[in-house]
Coordinates of C-alpha atoms in Angstrom, one line a residue:
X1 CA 9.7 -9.8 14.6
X2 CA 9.7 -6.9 16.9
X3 CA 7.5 -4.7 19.1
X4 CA 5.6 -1.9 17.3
X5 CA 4.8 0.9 19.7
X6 CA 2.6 4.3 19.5
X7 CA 1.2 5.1 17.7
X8 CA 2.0 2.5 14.7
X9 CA -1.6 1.7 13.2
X10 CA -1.0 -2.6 13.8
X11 CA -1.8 -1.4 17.3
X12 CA -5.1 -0.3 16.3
X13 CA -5.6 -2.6 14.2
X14 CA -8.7 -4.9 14.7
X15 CA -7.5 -8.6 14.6
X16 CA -9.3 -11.3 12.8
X17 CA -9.8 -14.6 14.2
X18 CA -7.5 -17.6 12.9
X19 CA -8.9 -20.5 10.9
X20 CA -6.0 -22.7 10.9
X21 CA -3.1 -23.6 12.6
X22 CA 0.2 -24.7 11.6
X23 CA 3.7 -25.1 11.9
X24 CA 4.4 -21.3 11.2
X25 CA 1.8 -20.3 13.6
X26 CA 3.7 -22.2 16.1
X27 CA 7.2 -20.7 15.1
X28 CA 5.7 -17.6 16.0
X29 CA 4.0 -18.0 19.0
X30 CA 6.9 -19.5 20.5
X31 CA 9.1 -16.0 19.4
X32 CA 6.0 -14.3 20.7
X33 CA 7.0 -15.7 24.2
X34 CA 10.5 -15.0 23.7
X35 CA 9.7 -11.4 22.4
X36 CA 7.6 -10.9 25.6
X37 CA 10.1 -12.7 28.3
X38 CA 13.2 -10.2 27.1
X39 CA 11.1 -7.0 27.1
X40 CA 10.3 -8.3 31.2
X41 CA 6.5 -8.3 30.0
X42 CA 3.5 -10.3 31.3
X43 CA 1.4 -10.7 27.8
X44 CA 1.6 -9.5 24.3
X45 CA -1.0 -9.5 21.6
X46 CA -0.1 -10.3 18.0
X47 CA -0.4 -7.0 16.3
X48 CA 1.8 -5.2 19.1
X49 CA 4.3 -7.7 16.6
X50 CA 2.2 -6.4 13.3
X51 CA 0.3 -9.5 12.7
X52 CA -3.2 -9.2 12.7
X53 CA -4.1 -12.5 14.4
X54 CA -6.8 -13.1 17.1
X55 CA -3.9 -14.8 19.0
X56 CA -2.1 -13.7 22.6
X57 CA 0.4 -14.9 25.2
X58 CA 0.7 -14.6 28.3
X59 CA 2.5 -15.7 31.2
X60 CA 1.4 -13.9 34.7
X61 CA 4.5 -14.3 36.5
X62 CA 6.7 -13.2 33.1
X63 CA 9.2 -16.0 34.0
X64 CA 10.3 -18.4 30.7
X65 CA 11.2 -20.9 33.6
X66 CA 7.6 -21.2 34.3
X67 CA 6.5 -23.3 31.3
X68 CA 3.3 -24.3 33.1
X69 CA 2.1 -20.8 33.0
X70 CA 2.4 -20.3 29.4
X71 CA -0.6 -19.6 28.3
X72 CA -2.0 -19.3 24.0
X73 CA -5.3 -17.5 23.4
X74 CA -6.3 -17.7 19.8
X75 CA -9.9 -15.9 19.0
X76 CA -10.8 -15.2 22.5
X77 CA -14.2 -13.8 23.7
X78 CA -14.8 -11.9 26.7
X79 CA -18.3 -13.2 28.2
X80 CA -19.5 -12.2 31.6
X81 CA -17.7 -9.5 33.7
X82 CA -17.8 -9.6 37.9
X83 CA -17.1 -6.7 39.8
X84 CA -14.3 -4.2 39.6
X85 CA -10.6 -3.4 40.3
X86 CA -8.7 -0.6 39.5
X87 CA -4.8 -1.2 39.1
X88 CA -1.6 0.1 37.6
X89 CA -0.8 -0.8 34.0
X90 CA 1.7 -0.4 31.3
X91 CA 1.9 -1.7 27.8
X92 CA 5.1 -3.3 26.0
X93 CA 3.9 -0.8 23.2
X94 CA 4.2 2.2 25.2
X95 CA 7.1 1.3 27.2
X96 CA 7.6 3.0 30.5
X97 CA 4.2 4.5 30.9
X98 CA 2.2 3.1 33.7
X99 CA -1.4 4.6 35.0
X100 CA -4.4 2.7 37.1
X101 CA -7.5 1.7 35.0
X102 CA -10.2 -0.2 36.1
X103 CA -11.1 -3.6 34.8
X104 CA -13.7 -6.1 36.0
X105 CA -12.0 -8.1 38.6
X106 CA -13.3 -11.4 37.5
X107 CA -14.1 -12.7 33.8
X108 CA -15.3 -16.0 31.7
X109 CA -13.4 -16.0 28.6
X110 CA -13.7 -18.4 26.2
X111 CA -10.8 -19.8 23.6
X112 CA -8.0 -21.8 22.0
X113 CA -5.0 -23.1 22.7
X114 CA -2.3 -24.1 19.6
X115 CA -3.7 -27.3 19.9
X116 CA -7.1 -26.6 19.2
X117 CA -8.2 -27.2 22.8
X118 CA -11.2 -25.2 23.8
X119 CA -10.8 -23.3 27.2
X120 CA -14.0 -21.8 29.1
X121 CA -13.4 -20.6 32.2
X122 CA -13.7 -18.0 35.0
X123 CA -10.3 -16.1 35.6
X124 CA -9.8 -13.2 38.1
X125 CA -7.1 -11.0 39.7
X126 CA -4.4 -10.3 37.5
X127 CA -4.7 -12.9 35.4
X128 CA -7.9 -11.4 34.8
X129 CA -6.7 -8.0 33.6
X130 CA -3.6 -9.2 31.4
X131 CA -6.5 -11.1 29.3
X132 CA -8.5 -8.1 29.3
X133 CA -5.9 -5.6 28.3
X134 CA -4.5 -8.3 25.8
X135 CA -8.5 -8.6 24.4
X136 CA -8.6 -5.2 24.4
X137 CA -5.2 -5.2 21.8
X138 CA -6.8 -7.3 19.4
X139 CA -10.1 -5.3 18.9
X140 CA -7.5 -2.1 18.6
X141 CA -8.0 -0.3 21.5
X142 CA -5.0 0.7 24.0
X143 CA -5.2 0.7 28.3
X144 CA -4.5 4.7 27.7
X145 CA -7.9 4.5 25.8
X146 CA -9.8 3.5 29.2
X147 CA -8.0 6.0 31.3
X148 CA -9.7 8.4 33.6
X149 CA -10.3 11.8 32.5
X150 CA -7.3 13.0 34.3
X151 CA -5.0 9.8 33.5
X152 CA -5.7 10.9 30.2
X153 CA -4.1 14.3 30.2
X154 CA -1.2 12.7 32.2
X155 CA -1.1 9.9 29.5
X156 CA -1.2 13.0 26.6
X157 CA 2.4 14.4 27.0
X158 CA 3.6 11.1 26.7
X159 CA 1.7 10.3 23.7
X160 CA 3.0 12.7 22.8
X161 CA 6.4 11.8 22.1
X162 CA 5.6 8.4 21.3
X163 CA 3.9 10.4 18.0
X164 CA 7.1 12.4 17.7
X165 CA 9.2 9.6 17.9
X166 CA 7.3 7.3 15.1
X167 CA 6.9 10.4 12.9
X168 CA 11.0 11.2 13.1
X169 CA 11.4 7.4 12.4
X170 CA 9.2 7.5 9.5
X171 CA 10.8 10.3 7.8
X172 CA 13.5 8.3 7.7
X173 CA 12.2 5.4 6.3
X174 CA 12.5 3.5 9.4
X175 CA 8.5 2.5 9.3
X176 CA 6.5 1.8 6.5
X177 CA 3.7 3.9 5.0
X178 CA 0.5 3.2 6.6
X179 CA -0.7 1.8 2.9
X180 CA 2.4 -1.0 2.6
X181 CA 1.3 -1.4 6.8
X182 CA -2.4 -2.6 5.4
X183 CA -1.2 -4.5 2.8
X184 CA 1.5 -6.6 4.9
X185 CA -1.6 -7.1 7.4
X186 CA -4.4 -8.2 5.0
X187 CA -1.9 -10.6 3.3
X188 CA -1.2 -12.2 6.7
X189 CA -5.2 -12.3 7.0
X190 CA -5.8 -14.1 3.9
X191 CA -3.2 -16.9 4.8
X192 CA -4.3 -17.6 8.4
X193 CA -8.0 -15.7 8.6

C-alpha cells in the first residue's frame, strides 16, 4: 500500500460506504496510520491508498505516540456547518503544495469507528477541517478544487507537473491503465461495499 498522488483517478474516485468489517479492514487501517505517520501527515483518506472505501484516519497532532487521538471514520456524513475559517492546507497526494481555503469552522459529523461504534458530534478548529478535507477525498474532490480563483492559477503550474510526472510514470508502466484502476476498485467494492 502506498500513496497515490495527482492526478491518479482513485483520488477522484467517489468512495462507497462499507457494509462489513473485518480482520482485513483492520490490517489496513492500522497500515493506513502507519502510511500517514511516516509521510508527517495529519489524515488520509482510503483512496489516496486506491481503495475505494468510505473510511479515513486521522490523528490531529500526526504523532503515533498519541494513540488516544487516533481517530477511524468509516461512511461519514457531513451535517450542519457553522461559520467560516480560511487556512493553509496541503494534501499527502500532492505533496509540497500548500494554499488557504476556507472551510466552515465548526461541523456535526456523523460515523463509525472499526468497532461499529456510532459517533455524532460537533467538532471544530482543525479538527474540523482535516474531517472536511478528508470527506471531501472520499466524494472525489481535491482542497485545490475549493481554491480561490487566484489559488487556482497558483495551484495550475503545479498540477501541472504532478500531470507530467504520472503521465512519464505511466509510459513506463509504473501505473496502471485507468481500465485495470476501475477494475482493482470495483473488486474491492464488491468485497467490502
Amino acid at each position: 500500500m502506498r500513496i497515490v498522488e495527482y492526478p491518479h483517478p482513485a483520488l477522484r474516485h467517489v468512495s462507497k460506504s462499507i457494509k462489513r468489517v473485518d480482520g482485513e479492514l483492520r490490517d489496513i487501517v492500522r497500515e493506513m496510520f502507519e502510511i500517514m505517520y511516516e509521510a508527517k501527515g495529519v489524515g488520509l483518506a482510503a483512496n489516496q491508498v486506491e481503495l475505494p472505501l468510505r473510511l479515513f484516519v486521522c490523528n490531529v497532532e500526526s504523532d503515533p505516540a498519541a494513540k488516544d487521538l487516533e481517530q477511524v471514520f468509516i461512511n461519514p456524513v457531513i451535517g450542519e456547518r457553522k461559520g467560516t475559517a480560511e487556512a493553509e492546507e496541503g494534501c499527502l497526494s500532492i505533496p509540497g503544495f500548500y494554499a488557504p481555503v476556507k472551510r466552515a469552522e465548526r461541523i456535526n459529523v456523523t460515523a463509525y469507528n472499526l468497532s461499529g461504534q456510532k459517533f455524532d458530534g460537533e467538532i471544530d478548529d482543525l479538527y474540523a477541517r482535516v474531517v472536511q478535507h478528508e470527506t471531501d477525498h472520499l466524494d472525489g474532490i481535491l482542497f485545490t478544487d475549493r481554491l480561490s480563483t487566484t489559488g487556482t492559477m497558483e495551484a495550475r503550474e503545479v498540477l501541472e507537473e504532478f500531470e507530467y510526472k504520472f503521465q512519464s510514470a505511466r509510459e513506463r508502466n509504473e501505473i496502471s491503465s485507468d481500465e485495470a484502476i476501475k477494475r482493482r476498485l470495483a473488486e474491492f467494492e464488491a468485497k467490502y461495499c
